[in-house]
Every structure is written in structure tokens, then in C-alpha cells.
mmCIF file with all atom_site columns, C-alpha atoms in Angstrom:
data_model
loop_
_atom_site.group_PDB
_atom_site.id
_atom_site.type_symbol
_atom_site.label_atom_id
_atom_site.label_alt_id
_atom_site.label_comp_id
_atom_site.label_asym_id
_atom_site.label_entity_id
_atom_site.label_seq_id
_atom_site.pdbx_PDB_ins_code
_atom_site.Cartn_x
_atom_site.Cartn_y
_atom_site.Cartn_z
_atom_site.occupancy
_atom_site.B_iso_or_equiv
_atom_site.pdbx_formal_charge
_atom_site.auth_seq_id
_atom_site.auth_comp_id
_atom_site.auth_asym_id
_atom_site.auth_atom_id
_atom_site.pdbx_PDB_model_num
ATOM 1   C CA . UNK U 1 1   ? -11.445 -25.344 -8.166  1.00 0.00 ? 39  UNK U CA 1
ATOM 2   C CA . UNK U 1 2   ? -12.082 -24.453 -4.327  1.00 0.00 ? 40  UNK U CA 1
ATOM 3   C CA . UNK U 1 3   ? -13.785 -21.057 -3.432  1.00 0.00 ? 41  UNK U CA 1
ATOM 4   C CA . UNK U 1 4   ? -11.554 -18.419 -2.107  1.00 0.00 ? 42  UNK U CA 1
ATOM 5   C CA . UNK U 1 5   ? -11.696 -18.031 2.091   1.00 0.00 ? 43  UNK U CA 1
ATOM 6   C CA . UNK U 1 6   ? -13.095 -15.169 3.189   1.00 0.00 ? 44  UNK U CA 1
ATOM 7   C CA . UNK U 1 7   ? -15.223 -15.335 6.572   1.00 0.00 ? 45  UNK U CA 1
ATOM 8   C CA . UNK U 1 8   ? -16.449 -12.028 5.467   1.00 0.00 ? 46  UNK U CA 1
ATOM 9   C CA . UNK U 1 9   ? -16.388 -8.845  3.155   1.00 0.00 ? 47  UNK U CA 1
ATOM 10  C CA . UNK U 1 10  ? -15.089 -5.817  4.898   1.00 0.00 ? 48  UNK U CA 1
ATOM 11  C CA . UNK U 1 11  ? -18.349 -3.540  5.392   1.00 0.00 ? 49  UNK U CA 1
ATOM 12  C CA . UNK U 1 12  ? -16.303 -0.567  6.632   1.00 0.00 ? 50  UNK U CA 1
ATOM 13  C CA . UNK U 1 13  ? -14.370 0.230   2.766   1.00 0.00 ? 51  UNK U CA 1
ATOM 14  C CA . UNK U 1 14  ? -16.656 0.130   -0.361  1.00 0.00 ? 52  UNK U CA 1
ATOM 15  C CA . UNK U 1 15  ? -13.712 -0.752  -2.413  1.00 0.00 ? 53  UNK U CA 1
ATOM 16  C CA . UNK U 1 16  ? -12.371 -3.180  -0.173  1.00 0.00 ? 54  UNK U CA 1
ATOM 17  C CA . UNK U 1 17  ? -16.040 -4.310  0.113   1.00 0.00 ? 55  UNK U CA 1
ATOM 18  C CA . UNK U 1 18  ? -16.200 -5.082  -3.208  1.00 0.00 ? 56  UNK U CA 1
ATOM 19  C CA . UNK U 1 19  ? -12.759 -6.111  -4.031  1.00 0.00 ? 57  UNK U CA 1
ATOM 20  C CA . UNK U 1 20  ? -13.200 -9.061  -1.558  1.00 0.00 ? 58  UNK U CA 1
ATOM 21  C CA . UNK U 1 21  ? -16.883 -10.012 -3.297  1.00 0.00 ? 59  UNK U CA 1
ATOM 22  C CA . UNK U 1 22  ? -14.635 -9.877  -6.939  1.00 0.00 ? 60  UNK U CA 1
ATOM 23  C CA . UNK U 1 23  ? -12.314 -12.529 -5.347  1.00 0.00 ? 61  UNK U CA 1
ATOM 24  C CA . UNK U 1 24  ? -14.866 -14.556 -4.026  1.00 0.00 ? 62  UNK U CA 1
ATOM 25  C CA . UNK U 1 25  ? -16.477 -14.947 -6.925  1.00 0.00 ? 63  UNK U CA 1
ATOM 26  C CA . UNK U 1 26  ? -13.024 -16.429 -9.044  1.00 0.00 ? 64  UNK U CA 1
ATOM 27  C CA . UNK U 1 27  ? -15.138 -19.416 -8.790  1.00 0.00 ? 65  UNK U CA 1
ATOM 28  C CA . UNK U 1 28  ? -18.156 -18.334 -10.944 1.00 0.00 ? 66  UNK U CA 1
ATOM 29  C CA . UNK U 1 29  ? -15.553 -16.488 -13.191 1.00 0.00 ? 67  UNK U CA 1
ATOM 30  C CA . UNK U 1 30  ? -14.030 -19.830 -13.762 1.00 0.00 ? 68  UNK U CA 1
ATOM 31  C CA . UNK U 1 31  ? -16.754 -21.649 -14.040 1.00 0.00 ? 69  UNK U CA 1
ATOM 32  C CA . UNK U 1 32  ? -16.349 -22.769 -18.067 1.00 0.00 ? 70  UNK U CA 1
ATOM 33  C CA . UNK U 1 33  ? -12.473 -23.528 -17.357 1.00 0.00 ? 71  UNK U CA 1
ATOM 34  C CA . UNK U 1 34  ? -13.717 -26.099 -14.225 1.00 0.00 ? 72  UNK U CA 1
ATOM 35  C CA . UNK U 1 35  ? -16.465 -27.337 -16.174 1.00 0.00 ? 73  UNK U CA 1
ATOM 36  C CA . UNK U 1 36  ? -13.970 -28.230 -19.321 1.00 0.00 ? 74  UNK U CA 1
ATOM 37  C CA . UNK U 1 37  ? -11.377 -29.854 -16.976 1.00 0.00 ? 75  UNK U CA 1
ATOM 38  C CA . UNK U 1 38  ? -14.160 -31.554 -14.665 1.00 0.00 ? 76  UNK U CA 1
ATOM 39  C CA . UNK U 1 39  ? -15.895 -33.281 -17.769 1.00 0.00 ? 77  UNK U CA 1
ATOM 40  C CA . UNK U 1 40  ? -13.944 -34.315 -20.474 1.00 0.00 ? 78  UNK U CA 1
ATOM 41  C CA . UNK U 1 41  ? -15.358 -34.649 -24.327 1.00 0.00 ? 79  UNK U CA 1
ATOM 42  C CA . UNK U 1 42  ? -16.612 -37.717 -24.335 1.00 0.00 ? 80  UNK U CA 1
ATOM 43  C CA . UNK U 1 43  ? -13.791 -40.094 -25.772 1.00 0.00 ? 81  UNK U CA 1
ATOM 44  C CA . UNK U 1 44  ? -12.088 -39.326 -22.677 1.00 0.00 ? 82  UNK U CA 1
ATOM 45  C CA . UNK U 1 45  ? -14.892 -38.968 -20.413 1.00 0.00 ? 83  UNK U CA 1
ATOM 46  C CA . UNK U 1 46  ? -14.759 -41.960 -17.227 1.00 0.00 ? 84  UNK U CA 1
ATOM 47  C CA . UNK U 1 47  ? -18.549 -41.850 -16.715 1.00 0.00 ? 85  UNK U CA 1
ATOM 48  C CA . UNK U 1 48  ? -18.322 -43.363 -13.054 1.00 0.00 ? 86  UNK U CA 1
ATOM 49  C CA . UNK U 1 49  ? -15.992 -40.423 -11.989 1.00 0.00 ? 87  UNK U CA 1
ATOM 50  C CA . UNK U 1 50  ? -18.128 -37.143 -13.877 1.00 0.00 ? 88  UNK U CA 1
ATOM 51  C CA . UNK U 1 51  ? -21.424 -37.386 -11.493 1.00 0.00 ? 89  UNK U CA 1
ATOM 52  C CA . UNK U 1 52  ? -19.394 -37.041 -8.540  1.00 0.00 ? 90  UNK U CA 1
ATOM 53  C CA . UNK U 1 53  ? -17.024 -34.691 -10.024 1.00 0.00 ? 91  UNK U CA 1
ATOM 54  C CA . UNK U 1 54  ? -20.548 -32.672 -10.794 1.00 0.00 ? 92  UNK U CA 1
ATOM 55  C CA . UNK U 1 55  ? -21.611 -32.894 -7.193  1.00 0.00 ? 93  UNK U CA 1
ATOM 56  C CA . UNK U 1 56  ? -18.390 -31.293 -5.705  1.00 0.00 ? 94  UNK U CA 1
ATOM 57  C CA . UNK U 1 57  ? -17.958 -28.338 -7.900  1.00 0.00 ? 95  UNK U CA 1
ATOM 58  C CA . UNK U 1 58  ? -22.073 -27.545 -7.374  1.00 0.00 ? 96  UNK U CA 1
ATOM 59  C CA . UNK U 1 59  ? -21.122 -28.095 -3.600  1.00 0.00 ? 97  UNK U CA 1
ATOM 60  C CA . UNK U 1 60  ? -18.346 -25.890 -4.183  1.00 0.00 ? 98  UNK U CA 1
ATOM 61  C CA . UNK U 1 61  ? -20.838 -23.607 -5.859  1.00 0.00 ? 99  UNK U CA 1
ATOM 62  C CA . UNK U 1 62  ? -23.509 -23.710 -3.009  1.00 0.00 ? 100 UNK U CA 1
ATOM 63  C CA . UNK U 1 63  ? -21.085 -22.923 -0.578  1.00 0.00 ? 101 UNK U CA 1
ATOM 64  C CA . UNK U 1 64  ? -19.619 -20.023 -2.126  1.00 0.00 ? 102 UNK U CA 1
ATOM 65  C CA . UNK U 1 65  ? -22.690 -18.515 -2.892  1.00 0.00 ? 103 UNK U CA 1
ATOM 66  C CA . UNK U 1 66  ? -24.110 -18.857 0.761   1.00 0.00 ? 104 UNK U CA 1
ATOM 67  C CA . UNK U 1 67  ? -20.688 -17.034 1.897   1.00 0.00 ? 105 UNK U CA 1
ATOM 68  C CA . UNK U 1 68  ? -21.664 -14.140 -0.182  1.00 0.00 ? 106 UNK U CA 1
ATOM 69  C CA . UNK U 1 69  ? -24.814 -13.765 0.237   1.00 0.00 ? 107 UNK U CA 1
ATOM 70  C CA . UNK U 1 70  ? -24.747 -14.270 4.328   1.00 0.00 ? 108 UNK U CA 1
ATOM 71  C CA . UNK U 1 71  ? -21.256 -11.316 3.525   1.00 0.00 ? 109 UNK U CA 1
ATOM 72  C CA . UNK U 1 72  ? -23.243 -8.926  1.547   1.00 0.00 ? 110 UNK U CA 1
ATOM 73  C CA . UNK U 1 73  ? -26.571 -9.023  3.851   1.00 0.00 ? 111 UNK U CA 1
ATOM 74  C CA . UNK U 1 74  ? -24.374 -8.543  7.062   1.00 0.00 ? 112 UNK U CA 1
ATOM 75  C CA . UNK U 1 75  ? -22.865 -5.661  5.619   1.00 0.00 ? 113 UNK U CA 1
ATOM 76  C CA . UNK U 1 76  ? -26.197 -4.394  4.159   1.00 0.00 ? 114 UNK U CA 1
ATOM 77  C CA . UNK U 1 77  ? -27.564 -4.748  8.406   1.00 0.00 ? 115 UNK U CA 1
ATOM 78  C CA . UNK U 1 78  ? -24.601 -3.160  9.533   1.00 0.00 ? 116 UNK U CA 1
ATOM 79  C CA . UNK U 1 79  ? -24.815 0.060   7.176   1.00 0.00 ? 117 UNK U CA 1
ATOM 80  C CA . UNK U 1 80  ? -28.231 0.271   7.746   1.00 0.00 ? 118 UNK U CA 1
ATOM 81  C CA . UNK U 1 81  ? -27.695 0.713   11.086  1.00 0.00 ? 119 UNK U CA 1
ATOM 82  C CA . UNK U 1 82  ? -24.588 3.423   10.851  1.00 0.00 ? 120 UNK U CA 1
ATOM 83  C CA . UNK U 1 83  ? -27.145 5.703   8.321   1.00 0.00 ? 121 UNK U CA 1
ATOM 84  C CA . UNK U 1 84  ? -30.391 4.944   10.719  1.00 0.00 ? 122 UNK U CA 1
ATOM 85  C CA . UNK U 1 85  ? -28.010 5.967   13.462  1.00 0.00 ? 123 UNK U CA 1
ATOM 86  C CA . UNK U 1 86  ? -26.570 9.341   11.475  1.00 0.00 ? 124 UNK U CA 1
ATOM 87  C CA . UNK U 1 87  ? -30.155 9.958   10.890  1.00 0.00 ? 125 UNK U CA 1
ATOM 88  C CA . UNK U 1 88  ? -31.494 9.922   14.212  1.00 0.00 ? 126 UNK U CA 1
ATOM 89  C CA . UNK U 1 89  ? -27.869 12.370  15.011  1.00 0.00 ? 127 UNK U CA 1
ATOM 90  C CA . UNK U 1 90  ? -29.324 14.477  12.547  1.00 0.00 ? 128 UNK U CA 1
ATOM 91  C CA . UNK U 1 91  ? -32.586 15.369  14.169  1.00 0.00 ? 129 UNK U CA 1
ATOM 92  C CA . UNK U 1 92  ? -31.016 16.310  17.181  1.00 0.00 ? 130 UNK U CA 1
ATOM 93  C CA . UNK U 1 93  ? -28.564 18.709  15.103  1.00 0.00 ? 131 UNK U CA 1
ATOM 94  C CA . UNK U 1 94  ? -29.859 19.674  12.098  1.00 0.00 ? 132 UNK U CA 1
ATOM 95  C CA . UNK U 1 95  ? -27.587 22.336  11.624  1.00 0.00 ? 133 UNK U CA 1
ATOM 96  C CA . UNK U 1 96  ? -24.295 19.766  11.252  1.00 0.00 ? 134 UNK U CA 1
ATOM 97  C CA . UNK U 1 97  ? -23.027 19.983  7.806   1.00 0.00 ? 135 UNK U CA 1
ATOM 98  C CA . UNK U 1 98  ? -19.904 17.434  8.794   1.00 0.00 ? 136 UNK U CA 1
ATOM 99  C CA . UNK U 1 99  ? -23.184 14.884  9.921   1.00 0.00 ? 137 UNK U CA 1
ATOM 100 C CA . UNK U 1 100 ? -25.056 15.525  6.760   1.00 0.00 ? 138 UNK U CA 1
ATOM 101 C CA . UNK U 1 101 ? -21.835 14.525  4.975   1.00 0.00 ? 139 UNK U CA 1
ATOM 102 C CA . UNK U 1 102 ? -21.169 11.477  6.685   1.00 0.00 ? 140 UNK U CA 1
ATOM 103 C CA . UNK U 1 103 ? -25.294 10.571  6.223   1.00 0.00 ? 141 UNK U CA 1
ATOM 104 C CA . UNK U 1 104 ? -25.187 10.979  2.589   1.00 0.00 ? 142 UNK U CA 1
ATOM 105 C CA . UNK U 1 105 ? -21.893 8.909   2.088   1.00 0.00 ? 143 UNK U CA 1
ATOM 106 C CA . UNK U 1 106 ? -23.104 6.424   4.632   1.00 0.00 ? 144 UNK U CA 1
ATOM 107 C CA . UNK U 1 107 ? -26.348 6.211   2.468   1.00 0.00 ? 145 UNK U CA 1
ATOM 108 C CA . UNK U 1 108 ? -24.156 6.021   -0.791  1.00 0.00 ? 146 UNK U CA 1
ATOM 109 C CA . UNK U 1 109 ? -22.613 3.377   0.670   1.00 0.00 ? 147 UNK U CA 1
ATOM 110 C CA . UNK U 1 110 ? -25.734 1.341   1.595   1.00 0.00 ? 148 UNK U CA 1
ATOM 111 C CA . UNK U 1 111 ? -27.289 1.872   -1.821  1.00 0.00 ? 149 UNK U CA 1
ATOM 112 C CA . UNK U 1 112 ? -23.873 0.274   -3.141  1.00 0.00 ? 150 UNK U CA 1
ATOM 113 C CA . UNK U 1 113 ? -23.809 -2.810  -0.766  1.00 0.00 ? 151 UNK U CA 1
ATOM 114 C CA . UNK U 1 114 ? -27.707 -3.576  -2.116  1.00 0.00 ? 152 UNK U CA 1
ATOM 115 C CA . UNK U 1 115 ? -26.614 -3.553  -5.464  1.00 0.00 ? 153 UNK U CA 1
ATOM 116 C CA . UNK U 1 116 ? -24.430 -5.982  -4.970  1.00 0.00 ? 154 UNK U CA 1
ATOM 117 C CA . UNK U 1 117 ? -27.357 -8.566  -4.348  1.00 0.00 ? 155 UNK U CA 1
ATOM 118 C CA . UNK U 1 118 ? -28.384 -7.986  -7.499  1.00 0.00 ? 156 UNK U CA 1
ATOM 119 C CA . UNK U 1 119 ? -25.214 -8.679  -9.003  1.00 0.00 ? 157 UNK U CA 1
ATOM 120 C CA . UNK U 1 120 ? -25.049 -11.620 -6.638  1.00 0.00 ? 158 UNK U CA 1
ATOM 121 C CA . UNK U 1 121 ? -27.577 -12.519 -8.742  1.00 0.00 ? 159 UNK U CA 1
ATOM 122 C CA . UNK U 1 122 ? -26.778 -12.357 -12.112 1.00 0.00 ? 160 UNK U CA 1
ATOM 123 C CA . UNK U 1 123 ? -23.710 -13.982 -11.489 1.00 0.00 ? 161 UNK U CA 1
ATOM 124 C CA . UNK U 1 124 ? -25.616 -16.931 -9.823  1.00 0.00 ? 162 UNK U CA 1
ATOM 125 C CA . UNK U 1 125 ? -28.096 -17.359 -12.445 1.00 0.00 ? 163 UNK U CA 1
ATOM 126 C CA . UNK U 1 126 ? -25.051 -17.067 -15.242 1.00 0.00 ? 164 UNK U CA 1
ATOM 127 C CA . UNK U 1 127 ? -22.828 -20.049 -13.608 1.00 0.00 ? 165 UNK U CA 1
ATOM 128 C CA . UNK U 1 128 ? -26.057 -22.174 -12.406 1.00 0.00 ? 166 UNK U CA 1
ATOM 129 C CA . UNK U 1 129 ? -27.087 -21.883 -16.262 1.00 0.00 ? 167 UNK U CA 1
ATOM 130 C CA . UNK U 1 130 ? -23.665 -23.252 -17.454 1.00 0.00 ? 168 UNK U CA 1
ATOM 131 C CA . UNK U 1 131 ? -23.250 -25.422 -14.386 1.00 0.00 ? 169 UNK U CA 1
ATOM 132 C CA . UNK U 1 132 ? -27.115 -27.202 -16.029 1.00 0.00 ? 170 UNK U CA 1
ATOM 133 C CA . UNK U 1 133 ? -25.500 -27.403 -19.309 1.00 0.00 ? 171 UNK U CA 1
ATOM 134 C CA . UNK U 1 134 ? -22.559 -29.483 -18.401 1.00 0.00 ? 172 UNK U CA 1
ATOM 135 C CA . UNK U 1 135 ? -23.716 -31.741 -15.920 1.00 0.00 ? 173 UNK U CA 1
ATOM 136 C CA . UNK U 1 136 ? -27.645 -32.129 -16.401 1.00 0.00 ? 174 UNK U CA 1
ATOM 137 C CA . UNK U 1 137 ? -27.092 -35.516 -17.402 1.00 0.00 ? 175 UNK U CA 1
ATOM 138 C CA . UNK U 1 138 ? -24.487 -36.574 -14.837 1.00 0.00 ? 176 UNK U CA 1
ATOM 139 C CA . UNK U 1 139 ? -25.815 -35.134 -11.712 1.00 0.00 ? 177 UNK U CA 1
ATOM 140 C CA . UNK U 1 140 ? -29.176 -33.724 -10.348 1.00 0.00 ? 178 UNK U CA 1
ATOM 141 C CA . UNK U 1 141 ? -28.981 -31.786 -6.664  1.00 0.00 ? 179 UNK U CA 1
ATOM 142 C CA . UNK U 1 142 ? -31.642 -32.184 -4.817  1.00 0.00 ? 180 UNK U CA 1
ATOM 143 C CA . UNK U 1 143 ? -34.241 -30.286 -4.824  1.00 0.00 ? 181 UNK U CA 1
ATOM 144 C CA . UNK U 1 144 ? -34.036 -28.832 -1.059  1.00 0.00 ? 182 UNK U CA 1
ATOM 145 C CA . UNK U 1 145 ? -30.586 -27.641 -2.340  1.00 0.00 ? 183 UNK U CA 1
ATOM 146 C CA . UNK U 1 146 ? -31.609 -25.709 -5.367  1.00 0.00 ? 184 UNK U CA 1
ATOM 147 C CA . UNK U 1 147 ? -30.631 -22.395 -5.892  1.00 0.00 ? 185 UNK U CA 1
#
């Protein structure tokens, strides 16, 4: 099961934002289904073919969660820059109520995007934890590639 494409989340749209993070993460929401087609029980199991099967869907794993992660913390720079610039705005014109607005939601917004590292990883430790289940005796990534 390949990783949906996305070269990156929209950072402008909250909702679109995290819309795009839901599909990228089919693969982790799949993870039990890919895991019960990728290793069979163990009358049908063809032991030469499950390590490397094991090694492509962590792969597939390790890429997908590098996408993310390099999505989320681009959008996390670029908000933080669009509220440190309202904020700097708002010295010079304290009195803008429209600039206050658009601080507060840009802010909002920011708070949003972090959280979504911390669902990042929740949802990594979840799959990894299944992913160790399945294939702990098949395959072993090294351990500069460890999650």
C-alpha cells in the first residue's frame, strides 16, 4: 500500500491543512489491513518473500512520515512568520481592530498546525507499535533509520 502524493499540506486553509495530513496518513490508517495481506498466517506464509515484504512497507512508512513531518513544520515556519509579522503591524497601529482579528486567527491557526505534531505522533508511535508486532521476526531496520 503506497503513501498518498502530496509535495505538501496547504498552510494557507486549516481545513484544507488538515484534510491533506488525514489523506496522507491512509497509510497508518491501513496499517493492520497491509500488515494482514503483507504476512500471511503461517500455513501460507513464503518465508523468503515476508522480510522483504517487511522492509518495503516500513520504507513506505519512513517515507510517509518524513513527508509529514517536513509538511507540518513548513507550515508551522510559515505561520509563524504571518502572526510575528501581524504582530510587529500591530505595534505600529494598535488601534486596528481588522489587524487584531487577523492576529488572533493567524495565532489560532498556528496553535492548530503545532498540534498536529503531536498527533503526528501518536499516529507514528500507534503504526510503528503494530508495524514491531508483525514483522519483529522477519525484518529489523537499521538502527540509523529508526523512528
Amino acid at each position: 500500500m503506497a503513501a498518498p502524493k502530496f509535495d505538501m499540506a496547504p498552510c494557507e486553509d486549516i481545513s484544507a491543512f488538515q484534510e491533506s495530513l488525514r489523506i496522507m496518513r491512509k497509510i497508518d490508517d491501513n496499517i493492520v489491513h497491509a500488515l494482514n495481506t503483507t504476512i500471511p498466517t503461517d500455513s501460507f506464509a513464503d518465508k523468503s518473500s515476508v522480510p522483504s515484504q517487511c522492509k518495503d512497507l516500513y520504507d513506505q512508512l519512513l517515507q510517509s512520515y518524513e513527508q509529514r513531518e517536513s509538511s507540518i513544520k513548513s507550515c508551522i515556519a510559515e505561520t509563524s512568520n504571518q502572526v510575528q509579522t501581524l504582530k510587529d503591524q500591530r505595534v505600529n497601529d494598535p488601534d486596528n481592530f481588522q489587524l487584531l482579528k487577523d492576529l488572533r486567527k493567524a495565532q489560532t491557526k498556528f496553535r492548530l498546525m503545532q498540534n498536529e505534531l503531536n498527533v503526528e505522533e501518536v499516529v507514528k508511535d500507534r503504526s510503528l507499535k503494530v508495524f514491531y508486532e508483525r514483522c519483529r521476526f522477519y525484518y529489523k531496520p537499521p538502527k540509523e533509520q529508526k523512528l
